[in-house]
Coordinates of C-alpha atoms and ligand atoms in Angstrom, one line a residue:
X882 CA 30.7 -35.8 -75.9
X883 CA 31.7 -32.0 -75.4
X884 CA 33.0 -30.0 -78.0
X885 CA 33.7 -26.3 -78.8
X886 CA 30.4 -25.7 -80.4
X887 CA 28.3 -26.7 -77.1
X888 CA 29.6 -23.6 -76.0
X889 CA 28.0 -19.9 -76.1
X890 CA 28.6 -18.2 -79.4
X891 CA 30.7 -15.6 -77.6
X892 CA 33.0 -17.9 -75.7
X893 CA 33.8 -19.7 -80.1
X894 CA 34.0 -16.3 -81.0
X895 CA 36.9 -15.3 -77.6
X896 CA 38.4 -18.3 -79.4
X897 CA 38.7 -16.5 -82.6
X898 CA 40.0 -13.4 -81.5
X899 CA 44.1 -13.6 -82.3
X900 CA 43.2 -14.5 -85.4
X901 CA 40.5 -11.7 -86.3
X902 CA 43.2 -9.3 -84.9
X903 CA 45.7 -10.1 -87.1
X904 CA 43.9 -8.8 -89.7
X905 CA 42.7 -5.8 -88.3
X906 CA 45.8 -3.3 -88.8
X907 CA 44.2 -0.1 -86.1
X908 CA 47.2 -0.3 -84.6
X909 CA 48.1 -2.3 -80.8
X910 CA 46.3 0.2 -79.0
X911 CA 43.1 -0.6 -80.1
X912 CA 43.7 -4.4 -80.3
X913 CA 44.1 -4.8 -76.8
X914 CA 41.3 -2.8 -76.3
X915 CA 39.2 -4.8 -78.3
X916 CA 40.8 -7.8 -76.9
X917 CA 39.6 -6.6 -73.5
X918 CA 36.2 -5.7 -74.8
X919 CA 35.8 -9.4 -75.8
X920 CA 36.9 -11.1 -72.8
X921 CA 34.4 -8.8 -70.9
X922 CA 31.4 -9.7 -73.8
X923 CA 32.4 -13.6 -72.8
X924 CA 31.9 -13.0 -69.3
X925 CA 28.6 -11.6 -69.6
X926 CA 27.4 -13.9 -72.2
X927 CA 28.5 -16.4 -69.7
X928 CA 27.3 -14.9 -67.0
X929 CA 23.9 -14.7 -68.8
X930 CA 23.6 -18.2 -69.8
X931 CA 24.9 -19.8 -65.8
X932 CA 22.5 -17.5 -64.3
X933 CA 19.6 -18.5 -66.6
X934 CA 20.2 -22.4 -66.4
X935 CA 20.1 -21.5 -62.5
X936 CA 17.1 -20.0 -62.5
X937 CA 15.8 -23.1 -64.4
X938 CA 16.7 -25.2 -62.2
X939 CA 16.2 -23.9 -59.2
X940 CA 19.3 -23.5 -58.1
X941 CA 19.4 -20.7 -54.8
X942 CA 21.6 -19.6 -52.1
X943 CA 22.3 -22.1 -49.0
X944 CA 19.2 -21.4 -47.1
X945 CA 20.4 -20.7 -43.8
X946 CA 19.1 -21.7 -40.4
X947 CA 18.3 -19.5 -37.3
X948 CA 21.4 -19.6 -35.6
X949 CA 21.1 -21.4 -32.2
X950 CA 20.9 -19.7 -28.9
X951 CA 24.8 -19.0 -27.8
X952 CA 24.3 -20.7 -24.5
X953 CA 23.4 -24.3 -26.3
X954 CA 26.0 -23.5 -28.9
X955 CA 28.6 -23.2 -26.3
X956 CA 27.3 -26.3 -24.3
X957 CA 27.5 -28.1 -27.9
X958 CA 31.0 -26.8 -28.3
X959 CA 32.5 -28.4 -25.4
X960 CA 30.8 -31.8 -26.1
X961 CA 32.1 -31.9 -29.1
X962 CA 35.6 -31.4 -28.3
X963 CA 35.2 -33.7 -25.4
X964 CA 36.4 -37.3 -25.3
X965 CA 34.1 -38.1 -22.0
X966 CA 31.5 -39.0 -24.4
X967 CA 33.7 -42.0 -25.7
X968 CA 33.5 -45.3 -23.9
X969 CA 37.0 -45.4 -23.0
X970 CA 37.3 -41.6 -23.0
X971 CA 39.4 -41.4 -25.9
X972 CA 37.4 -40.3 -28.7
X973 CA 35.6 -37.0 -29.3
X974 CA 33.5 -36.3 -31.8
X975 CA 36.2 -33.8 -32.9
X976 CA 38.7 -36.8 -33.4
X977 CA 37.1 -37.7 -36.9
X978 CA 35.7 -34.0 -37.5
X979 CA 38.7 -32.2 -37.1
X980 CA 38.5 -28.0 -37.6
X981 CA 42.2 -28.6 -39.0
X982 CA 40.6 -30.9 -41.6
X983 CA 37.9 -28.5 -42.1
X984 CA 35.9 -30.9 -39.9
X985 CA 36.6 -34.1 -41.2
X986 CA 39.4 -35.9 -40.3
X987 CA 42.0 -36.2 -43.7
X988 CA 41.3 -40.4 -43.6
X989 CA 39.8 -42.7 -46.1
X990 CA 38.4 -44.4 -43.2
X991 CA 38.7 -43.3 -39.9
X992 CA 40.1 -44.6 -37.0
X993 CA 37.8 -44.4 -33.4
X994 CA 38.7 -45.8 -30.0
X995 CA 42.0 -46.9 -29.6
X996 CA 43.7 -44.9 -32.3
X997 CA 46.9 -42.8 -31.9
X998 CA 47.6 -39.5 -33.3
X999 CA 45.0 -37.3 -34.9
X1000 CA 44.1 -36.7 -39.0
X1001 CA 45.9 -38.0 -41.9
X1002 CA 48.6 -39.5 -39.6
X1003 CA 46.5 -40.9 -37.0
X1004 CA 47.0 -44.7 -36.2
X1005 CA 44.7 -47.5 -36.1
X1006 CA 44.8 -50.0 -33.1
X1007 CA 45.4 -53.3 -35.6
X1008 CA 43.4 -55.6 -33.1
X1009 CA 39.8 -53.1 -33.9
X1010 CA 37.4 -53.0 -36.4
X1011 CA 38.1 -50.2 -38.6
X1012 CA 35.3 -47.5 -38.9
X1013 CA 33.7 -48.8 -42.9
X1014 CA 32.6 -45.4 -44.6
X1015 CA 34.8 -42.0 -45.1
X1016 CA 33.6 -38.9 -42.3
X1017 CA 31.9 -36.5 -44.0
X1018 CA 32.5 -32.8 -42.8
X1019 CA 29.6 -31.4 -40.9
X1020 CA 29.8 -27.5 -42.2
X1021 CA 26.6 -26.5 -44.0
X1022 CA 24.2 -29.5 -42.6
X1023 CA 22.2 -27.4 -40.7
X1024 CA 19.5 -26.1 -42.9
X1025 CA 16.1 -27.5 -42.8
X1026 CA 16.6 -28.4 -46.4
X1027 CA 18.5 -31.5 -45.3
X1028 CA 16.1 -34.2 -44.2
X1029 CA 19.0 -37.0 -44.7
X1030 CA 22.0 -37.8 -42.7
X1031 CA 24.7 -40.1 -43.2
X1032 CA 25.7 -41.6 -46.5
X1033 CA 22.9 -43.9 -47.0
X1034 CA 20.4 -41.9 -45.4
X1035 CA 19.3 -44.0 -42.6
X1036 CA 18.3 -41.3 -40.3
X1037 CA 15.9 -39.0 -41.8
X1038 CA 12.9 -36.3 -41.7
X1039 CA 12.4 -33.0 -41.1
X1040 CA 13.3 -30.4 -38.8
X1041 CA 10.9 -30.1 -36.2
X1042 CA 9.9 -32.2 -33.3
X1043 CA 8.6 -35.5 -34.9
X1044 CA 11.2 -37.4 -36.3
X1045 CA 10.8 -40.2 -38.7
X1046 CA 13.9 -42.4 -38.4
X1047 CA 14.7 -46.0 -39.2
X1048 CA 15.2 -46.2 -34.9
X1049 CA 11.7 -44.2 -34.8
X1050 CA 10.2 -45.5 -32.2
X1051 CA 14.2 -45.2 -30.0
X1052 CA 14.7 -41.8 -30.6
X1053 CA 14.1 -39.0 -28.5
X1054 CA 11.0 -36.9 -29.4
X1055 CA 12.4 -33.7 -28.2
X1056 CA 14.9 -33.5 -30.7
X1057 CA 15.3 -30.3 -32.6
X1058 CA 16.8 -30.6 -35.5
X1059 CA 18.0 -33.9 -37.7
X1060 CA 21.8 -32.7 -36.9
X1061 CA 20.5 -33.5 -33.0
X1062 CA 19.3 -36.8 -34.3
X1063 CA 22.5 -37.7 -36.2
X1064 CA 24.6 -36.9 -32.9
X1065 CA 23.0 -39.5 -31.0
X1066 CA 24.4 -42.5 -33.2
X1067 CA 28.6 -42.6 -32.7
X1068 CA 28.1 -42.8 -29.5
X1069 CA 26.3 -46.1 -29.5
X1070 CA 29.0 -47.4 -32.3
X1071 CA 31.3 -49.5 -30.9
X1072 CA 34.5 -49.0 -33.2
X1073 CA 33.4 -44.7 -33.8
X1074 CA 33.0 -43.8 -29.7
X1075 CA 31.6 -46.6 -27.3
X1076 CA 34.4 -49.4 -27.2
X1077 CA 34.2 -53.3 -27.1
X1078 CA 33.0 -55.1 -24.4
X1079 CA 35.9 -55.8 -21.8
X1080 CA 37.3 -52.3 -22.6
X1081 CA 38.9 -50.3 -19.9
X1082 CA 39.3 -46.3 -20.3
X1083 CA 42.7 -44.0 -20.5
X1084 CA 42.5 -44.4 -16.8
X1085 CA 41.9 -48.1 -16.7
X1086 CA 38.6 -48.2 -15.4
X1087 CA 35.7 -50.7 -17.0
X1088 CA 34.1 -48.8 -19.8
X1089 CA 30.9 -48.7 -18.7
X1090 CA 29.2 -48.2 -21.8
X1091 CA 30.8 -50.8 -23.6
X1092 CA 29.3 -53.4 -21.1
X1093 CA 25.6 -52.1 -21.9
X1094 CA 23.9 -54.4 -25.2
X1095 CA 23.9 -53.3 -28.4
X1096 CA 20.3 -53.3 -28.8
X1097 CA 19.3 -51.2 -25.1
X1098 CA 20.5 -47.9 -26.9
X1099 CA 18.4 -45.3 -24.3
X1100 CA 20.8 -47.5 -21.5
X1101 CA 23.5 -46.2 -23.6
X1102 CA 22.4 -42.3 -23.8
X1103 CA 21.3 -42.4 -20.4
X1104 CA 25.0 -43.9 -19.2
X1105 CA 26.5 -40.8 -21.6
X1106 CA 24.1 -38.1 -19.7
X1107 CA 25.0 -39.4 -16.0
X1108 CA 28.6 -39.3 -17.5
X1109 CA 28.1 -35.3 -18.4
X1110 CA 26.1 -34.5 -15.5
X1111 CA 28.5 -35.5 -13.1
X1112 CA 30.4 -32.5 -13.7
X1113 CA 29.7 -28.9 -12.3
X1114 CA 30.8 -27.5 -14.8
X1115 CA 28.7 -29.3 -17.5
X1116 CA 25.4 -28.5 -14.9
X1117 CA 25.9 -25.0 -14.9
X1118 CA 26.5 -24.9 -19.1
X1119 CA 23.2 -27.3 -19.3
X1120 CA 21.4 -24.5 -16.9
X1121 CA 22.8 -21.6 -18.9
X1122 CA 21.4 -23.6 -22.1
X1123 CA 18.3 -25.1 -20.6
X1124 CA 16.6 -22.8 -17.9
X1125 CA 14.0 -24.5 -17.2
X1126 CA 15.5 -28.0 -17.1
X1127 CA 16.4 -29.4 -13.6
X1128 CA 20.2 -31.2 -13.8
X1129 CA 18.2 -34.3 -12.8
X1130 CA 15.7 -33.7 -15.9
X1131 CA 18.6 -33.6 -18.5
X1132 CA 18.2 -36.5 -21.2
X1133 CA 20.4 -37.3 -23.9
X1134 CA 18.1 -35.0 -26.3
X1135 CA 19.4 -32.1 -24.6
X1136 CA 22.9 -33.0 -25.2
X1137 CA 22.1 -33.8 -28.7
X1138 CA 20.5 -30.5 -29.6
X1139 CA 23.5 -28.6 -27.9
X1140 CA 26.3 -30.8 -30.2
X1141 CA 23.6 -29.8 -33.5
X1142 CA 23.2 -26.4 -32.1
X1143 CA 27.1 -26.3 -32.2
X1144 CA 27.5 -27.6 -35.8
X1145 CA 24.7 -25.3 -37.2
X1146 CA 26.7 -22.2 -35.8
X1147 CA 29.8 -23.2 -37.2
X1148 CA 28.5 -24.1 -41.0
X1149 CA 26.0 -21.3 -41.4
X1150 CA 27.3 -18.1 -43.3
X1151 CA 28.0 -19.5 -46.5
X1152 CA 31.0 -17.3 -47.8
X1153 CA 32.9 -19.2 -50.8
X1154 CA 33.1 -17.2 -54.2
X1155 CA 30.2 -19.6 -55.5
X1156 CA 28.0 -18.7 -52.3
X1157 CA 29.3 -15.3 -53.6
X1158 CA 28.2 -15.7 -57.1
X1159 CA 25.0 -16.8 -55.8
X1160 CA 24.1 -14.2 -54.2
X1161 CA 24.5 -11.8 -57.1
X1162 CA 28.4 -10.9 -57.6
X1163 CA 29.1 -11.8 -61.1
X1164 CA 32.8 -11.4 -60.7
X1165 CA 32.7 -13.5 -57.6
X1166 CA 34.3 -16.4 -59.9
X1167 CA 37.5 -17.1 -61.6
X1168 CA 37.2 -17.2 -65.7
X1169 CA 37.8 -20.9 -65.5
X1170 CA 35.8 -21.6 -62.3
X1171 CA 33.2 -20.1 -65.0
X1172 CA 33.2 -22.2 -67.1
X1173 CA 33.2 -24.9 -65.0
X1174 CA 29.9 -24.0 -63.3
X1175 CA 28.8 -23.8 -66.7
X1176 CA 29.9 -27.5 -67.5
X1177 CA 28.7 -28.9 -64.1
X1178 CA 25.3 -26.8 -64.7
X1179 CA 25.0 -27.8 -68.3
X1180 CA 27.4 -30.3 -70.5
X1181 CA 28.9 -32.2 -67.2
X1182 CA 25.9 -33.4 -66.2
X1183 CA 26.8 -32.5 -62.5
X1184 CA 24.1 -31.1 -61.6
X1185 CA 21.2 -34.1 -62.1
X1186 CA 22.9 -35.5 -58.8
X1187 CA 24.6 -32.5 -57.2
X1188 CA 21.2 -30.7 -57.7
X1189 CA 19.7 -27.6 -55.8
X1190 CA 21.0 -25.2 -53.2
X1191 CA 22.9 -28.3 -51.2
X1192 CA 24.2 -29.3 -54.3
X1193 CA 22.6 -33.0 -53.3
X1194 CA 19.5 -34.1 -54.5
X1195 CA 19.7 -36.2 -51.4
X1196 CA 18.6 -38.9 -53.1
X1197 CA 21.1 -42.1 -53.5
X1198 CA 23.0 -43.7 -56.3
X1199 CA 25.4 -46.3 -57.3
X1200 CA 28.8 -44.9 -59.1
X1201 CA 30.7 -48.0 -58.7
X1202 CA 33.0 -46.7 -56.6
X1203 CA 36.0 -49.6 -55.5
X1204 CA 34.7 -51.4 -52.2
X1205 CA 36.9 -51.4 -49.6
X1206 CA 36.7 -53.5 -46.2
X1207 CA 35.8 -53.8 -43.6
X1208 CA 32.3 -52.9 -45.4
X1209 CA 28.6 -53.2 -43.3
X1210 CA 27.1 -57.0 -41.3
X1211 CA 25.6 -58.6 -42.8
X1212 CA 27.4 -58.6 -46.5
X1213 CA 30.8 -57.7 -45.2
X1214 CA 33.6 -57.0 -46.6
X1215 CA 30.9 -55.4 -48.9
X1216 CA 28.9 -52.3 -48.0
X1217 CA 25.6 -52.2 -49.6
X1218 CA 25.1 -48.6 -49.6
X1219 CA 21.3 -47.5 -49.6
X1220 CA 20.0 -51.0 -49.9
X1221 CA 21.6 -51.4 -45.9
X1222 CA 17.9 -49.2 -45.1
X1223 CA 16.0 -50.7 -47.7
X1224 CA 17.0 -54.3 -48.4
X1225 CA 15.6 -53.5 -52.1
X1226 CA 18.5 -54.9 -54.8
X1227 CA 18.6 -52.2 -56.9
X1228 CA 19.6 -49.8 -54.2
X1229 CA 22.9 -51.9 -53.5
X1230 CA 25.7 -49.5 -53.9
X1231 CA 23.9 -46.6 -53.8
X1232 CA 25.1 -43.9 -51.6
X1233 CA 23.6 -40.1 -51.3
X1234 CA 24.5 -37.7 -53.2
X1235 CA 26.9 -35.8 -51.1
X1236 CA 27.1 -32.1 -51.1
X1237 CA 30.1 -30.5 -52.4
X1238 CA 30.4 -26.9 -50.0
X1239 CA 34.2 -27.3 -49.2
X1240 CA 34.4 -30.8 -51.0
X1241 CA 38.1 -29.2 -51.9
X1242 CA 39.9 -29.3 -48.8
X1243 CA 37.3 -32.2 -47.5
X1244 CA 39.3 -35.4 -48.8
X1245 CA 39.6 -38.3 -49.2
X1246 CA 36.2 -38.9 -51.3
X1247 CA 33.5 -40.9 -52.1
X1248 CA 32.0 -42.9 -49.3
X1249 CA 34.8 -44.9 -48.2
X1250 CA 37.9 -42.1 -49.0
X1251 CA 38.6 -44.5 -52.3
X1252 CA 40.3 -41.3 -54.0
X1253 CA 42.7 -39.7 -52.8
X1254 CA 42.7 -37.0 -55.4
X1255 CA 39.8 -34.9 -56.1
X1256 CA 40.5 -35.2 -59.9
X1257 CA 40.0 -38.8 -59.1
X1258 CA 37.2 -38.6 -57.8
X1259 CA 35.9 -35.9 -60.9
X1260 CA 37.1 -38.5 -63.3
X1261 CA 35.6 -41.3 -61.8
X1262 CA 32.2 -39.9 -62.5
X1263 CA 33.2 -39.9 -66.4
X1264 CA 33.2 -43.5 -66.8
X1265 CA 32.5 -45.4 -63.3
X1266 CA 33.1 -48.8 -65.3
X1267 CA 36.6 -48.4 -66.4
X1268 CA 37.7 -46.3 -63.5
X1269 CA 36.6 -49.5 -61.3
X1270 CA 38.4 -51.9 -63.5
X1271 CA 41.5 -49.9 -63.1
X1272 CA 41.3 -48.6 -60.2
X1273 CA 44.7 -47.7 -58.5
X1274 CA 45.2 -49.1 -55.0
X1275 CA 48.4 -47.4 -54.4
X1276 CA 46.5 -44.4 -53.3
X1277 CA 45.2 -45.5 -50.3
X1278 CA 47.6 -45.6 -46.8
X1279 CA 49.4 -49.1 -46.8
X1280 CA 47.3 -50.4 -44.2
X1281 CA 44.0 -49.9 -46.7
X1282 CA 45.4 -51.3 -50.1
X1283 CA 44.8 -54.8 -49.2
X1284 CA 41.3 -53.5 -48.1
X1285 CA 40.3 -53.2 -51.5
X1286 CA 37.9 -55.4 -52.7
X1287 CA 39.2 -57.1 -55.8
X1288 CA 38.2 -59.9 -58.3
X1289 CA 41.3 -61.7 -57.4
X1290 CA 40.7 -61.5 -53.5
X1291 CA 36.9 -62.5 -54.4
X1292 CA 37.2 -65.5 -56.4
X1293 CA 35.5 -67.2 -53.9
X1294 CA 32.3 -65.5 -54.8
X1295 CA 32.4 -62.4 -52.7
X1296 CA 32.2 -59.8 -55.6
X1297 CA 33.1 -59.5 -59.1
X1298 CA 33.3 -55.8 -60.4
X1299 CA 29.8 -57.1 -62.5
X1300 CA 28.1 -57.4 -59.0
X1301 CA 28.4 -53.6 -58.1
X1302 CA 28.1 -52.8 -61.5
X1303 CA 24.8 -54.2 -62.2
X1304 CA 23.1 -51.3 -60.1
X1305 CA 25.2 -48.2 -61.8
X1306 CA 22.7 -45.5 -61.9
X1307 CA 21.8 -44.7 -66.0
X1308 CA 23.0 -41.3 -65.6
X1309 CA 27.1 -42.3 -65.2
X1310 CA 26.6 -45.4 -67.0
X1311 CA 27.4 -44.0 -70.7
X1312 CA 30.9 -42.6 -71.0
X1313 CA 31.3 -38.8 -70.6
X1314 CA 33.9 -38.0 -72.8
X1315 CA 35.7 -34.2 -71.1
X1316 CA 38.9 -32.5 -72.7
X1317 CA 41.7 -31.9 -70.3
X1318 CA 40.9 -28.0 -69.9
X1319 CA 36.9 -28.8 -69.1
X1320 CA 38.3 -31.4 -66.3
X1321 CA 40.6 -27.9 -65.2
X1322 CA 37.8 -26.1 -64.9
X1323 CA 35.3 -28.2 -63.0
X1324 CA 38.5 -28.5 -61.1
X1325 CA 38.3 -24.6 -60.8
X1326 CA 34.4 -24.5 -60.1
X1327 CA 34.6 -27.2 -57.4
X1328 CA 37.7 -25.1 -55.7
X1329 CA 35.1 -22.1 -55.7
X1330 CA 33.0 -24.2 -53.1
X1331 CA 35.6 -23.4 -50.6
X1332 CA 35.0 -21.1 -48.0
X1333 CA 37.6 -19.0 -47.3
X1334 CA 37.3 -20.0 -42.9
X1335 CA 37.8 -23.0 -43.6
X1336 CA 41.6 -22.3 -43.7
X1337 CA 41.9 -21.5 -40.1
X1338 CA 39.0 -23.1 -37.9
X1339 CA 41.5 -23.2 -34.8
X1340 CA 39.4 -21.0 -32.9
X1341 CA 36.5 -23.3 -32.4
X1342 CA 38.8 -25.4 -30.1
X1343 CA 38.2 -24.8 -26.5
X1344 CA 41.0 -24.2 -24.2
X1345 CA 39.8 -26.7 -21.9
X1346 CA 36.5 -28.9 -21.2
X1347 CA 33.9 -29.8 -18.3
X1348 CA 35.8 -33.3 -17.5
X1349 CA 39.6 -31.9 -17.6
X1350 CA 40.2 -34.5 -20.4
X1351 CA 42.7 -33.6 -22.9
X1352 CA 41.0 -31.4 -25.9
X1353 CA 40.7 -33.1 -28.8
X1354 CA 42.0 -31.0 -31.7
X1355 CA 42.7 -28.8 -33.4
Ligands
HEC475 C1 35.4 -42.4 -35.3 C2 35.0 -41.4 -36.2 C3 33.8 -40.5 -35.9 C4 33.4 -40.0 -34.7 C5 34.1 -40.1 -33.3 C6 32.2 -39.2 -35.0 N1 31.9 -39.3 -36.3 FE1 30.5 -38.2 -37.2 N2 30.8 -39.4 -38.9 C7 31.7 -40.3 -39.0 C8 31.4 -41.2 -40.2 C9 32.2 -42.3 -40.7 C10 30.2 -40.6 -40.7 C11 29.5 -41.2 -41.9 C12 28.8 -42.5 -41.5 C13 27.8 -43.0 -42.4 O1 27.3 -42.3 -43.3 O2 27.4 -44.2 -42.3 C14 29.8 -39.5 -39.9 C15 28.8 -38.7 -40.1 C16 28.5 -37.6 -39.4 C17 27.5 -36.6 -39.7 C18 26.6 -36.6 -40.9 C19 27.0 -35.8 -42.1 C20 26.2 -36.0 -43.3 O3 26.2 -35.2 -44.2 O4 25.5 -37.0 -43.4 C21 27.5 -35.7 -38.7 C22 26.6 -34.4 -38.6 C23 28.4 -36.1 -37.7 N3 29.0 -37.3 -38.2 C24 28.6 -35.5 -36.5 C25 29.2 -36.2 -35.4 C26 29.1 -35.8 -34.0 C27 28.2 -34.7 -33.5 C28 29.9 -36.7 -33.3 C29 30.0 -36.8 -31.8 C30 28.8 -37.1 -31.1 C31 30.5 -37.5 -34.3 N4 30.1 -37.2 -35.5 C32 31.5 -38.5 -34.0 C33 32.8 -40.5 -38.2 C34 32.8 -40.1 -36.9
HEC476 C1 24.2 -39.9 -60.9 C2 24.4 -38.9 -59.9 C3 25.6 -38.0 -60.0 C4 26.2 -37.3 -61.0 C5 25.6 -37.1 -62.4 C6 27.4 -36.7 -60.5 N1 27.6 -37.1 -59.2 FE1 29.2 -36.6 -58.1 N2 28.6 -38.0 -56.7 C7 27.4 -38.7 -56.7 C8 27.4 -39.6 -55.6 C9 26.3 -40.6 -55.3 C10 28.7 -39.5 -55.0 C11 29.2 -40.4 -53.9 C12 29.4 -41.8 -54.4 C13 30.1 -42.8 -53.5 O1 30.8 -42.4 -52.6 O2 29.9 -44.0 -53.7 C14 29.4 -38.4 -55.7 C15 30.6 -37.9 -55.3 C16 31.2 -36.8 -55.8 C17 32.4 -36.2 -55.3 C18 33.1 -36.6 -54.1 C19 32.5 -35.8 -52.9 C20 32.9 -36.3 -51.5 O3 32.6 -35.5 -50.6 O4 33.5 -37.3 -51.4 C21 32.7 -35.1 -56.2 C22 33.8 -34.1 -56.0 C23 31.7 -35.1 -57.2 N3 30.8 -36.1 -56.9 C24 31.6 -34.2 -58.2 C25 30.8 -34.4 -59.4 C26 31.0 -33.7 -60.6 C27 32.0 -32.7 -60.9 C28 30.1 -34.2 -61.5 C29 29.9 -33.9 -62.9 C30 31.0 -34.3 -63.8 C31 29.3 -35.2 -60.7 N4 29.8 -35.3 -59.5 C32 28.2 -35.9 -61.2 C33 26.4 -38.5 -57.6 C34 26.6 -37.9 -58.8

């Protein structure tokens, strides 16, 4: 429970002021003045006290990582744009990380192969599996802070050669970075990038990758890097990047380091006002973005999840956010969440803590897109039961309402909302109970994680790439 006298002594005493005025009688002059003087005293007493409980807990700038040599960032640029690397060379990894979308792609759940249109209005092919968790963005994943990737964390380690992976003894040991590892995974997935068996490409050719088994994933990579190679163009940008690499000796880890060298560059100057206010402007935030940081820092409880300078403790938890279909083989339509890497039962649900740089203009949210809002999603966290139980379908597209896992639809045992709550991590469980203005001004704080390029990332878009394929953007 938050009230009025959880907060500093000057911010009750701001609250005091008309009154306290009235009965001073120097005249309007010096009212104002002193009205200004205490508006100034709040935000320095505020100031004081955010700064302090960052010091405390250890909360610093993004730590930034080298930025990539420009000849591997512009060999991961036009990869990443490029829907060769899709089985039926329809699908870039731009399709679901879209610079219009700030790089993710406006969806609850995202649409691969066989989808029409691009963002919020692309549509699904109704005859193919529908991708099961929400497309992160990938800005501000490139530090070597992050040792996790994906929303249950199933490819992990640290930066450096030597990675430590669930698919450890697959992957690639050449692999510089864990953005590199992540890239080598929607191209093995068959609904993301690679097709279903039987596919034919936009040119209606067999879909070579498709045909390759699930399991044989260095068949797949090495189909994708015969794919790339085959163009002169994409041998002279592998050259430029890789000097001393003959086109013959290019594997898929060079490919991969190129599409992470490419994300690093583009989610690596950290410029929102809270990167701002981080790095020592104290009028870098709104009054009520403030305040917020103070709540999400102190009162809200944010920041025991949303920890640190990623604003993730990478660490996962359950929050009982709605289920919705097609959810993760074996337990579908569920998705287990964390306990998908560990099998342990008290991890089921549990997703990472995502961080929240540009969480503003990065929705939907949660792990499966289930709000639409990003008060919903703020709200949610204040009482994760009751949010569940009433959780409002109408959000979702059409297509996904029916998606939604419900008691009703489960009654023949798939899940009652006491299955996923069971595992609700302690620190949601008890009711947070907020006023309308503190909800406002997390609201405010969360907006101040917005970095002001997001608004126009049209300029990462190629004009063209290596395979003449149609770009995928913006
Ligand atoms: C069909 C949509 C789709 C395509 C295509 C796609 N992604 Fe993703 N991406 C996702 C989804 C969904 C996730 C989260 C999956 C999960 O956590 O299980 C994700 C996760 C990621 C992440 C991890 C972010 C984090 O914080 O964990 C990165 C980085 C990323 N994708 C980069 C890429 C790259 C590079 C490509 C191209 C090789 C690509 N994606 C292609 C949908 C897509
Ligand atoms: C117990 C740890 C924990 C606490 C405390 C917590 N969060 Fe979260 N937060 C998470 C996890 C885990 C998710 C993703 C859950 C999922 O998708 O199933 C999340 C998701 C979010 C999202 C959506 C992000 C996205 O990209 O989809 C926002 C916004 C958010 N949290 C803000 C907050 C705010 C504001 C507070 C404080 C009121 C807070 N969180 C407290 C763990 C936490």
């Amino acid at each position: 429970m938050l009230d009025t006298s959880a907060r500093p002594f000057f911010a009750r005493l701001a609250h005091r002021r008309a009154p306290l005025t009235a009965v001073l009688v120097f005249g309007l002059t010096l009212v104002s003045a002193l009205g200004a003087c205490n508006s100034e005293t709040v935000a320095v007493a505020e100031n004081r006290e955010l700064r302090t409980a960052l010091v405390r807990q250890g909360v610093g700038p993004y730590p930034v990582a080298p930025q990539p040599p420009a000849a591997q960032v512009a060999l991961g640029q036009a990869l990443f744009f490029d829907p060769e690397l899709s089985g039926n060379r329809d699908v870039a990894c731009a399709t679901c990380h879209l610079p219009s979308q700030a790089t993710g792609d406006g969806l609850s759940l995202p649409i691969g192969t066989g989808g029409a249109g691009l963002g919020p209005d692309r549509q699904a092919d109704p005859t193919r599996p529908r991708v099961a968790r929400n497309a992160p963005d990938v800005l501000f994943r490139g530090s070597s802070a992050w040792i996790t990737v994906f929303w249950d964390g199933r490819v992990w380690g640290a930066t450096g050669p030597g990675y430590m992976a669930t698919a450890d003894a697959y992957l690639p040991h050449d692999l510089e970075n864990i953005l590199a590892a992540q890239a080598l995974f929607p191209l093995t997935a068959r609904e993301e990038m690679r097709g279903q068996v039987g596919d034919t490409d936009v040119f209606g050719r067999p879909n070579e990758l498709a045909a390759i088994d699930d399991v044989d994933l260095h068949a797949i990579w090495a189909a994708v890097v015969d794919r790339v190679t085959a163009f002169p163009d994409y041998r002279a940008l592998l050259t430029e990047a890789y000097p001393a690499v003959a086109p013959e000796q290019v594997t898929i880890a060079h490919i991969a380091n190129a599409l992470g060298a490419f994300e690093v560059s583009i989610g690596n100057s950290p410029a929102s006002p809270w990167d701002r206010y981080l790095g020592g402007d104290d009028d870098a935030l709104t009054d009520a973005a403030r305040r917020g940081a103070l709540l999400f820092y102190g009162a809200g409880g944010c920041s025991s999840c949303h920890s640190g300078a990623l604003l993730s403790d990478q660490l996962y938890h359950n929050l009982a956010v709605p289920q919705i279909a097609p959810g993760k083989v074996p337990v579908q339509p569920l998705d287990p969440g964390r306990a998908m890497v560990t099998g342990a039962p008290e991890d089921m649900f549990a997703f990472r803590t995502p961080p929240l740089r540009n969480v503003a203009v990065t929705g939907p949210w949660m792990h499966n897109g289930a709000y639409t809002t990003l008060e919903g999603a703020v709200r949610h966290h204040l009482d994760p039961a009751t949010a569940l139980k009433t959780y409002d379908v109408e959000q979702l597209s059409p297509e996904l309402r029916a998606a939604v896992v419900t008691d009703s639809a489960s009654a023949g045992g798939i899940l009652r909302a006491a299955a996923v709550l069971k595992t609700v991590d302690p620190l949601v469980k008890a009711p947070r109970s907020l006023t309308e203005a503190q909800v406002d001004d997390l609201l405010a704080f969360l907006e101040a994680l917005t970095d002001p390029a997001t608004a126009d990332l049209a300029a990462l878009v190629p004009e063209s790439v290596p395979s003449g394929l149609p770009v995928v953007g913006p």
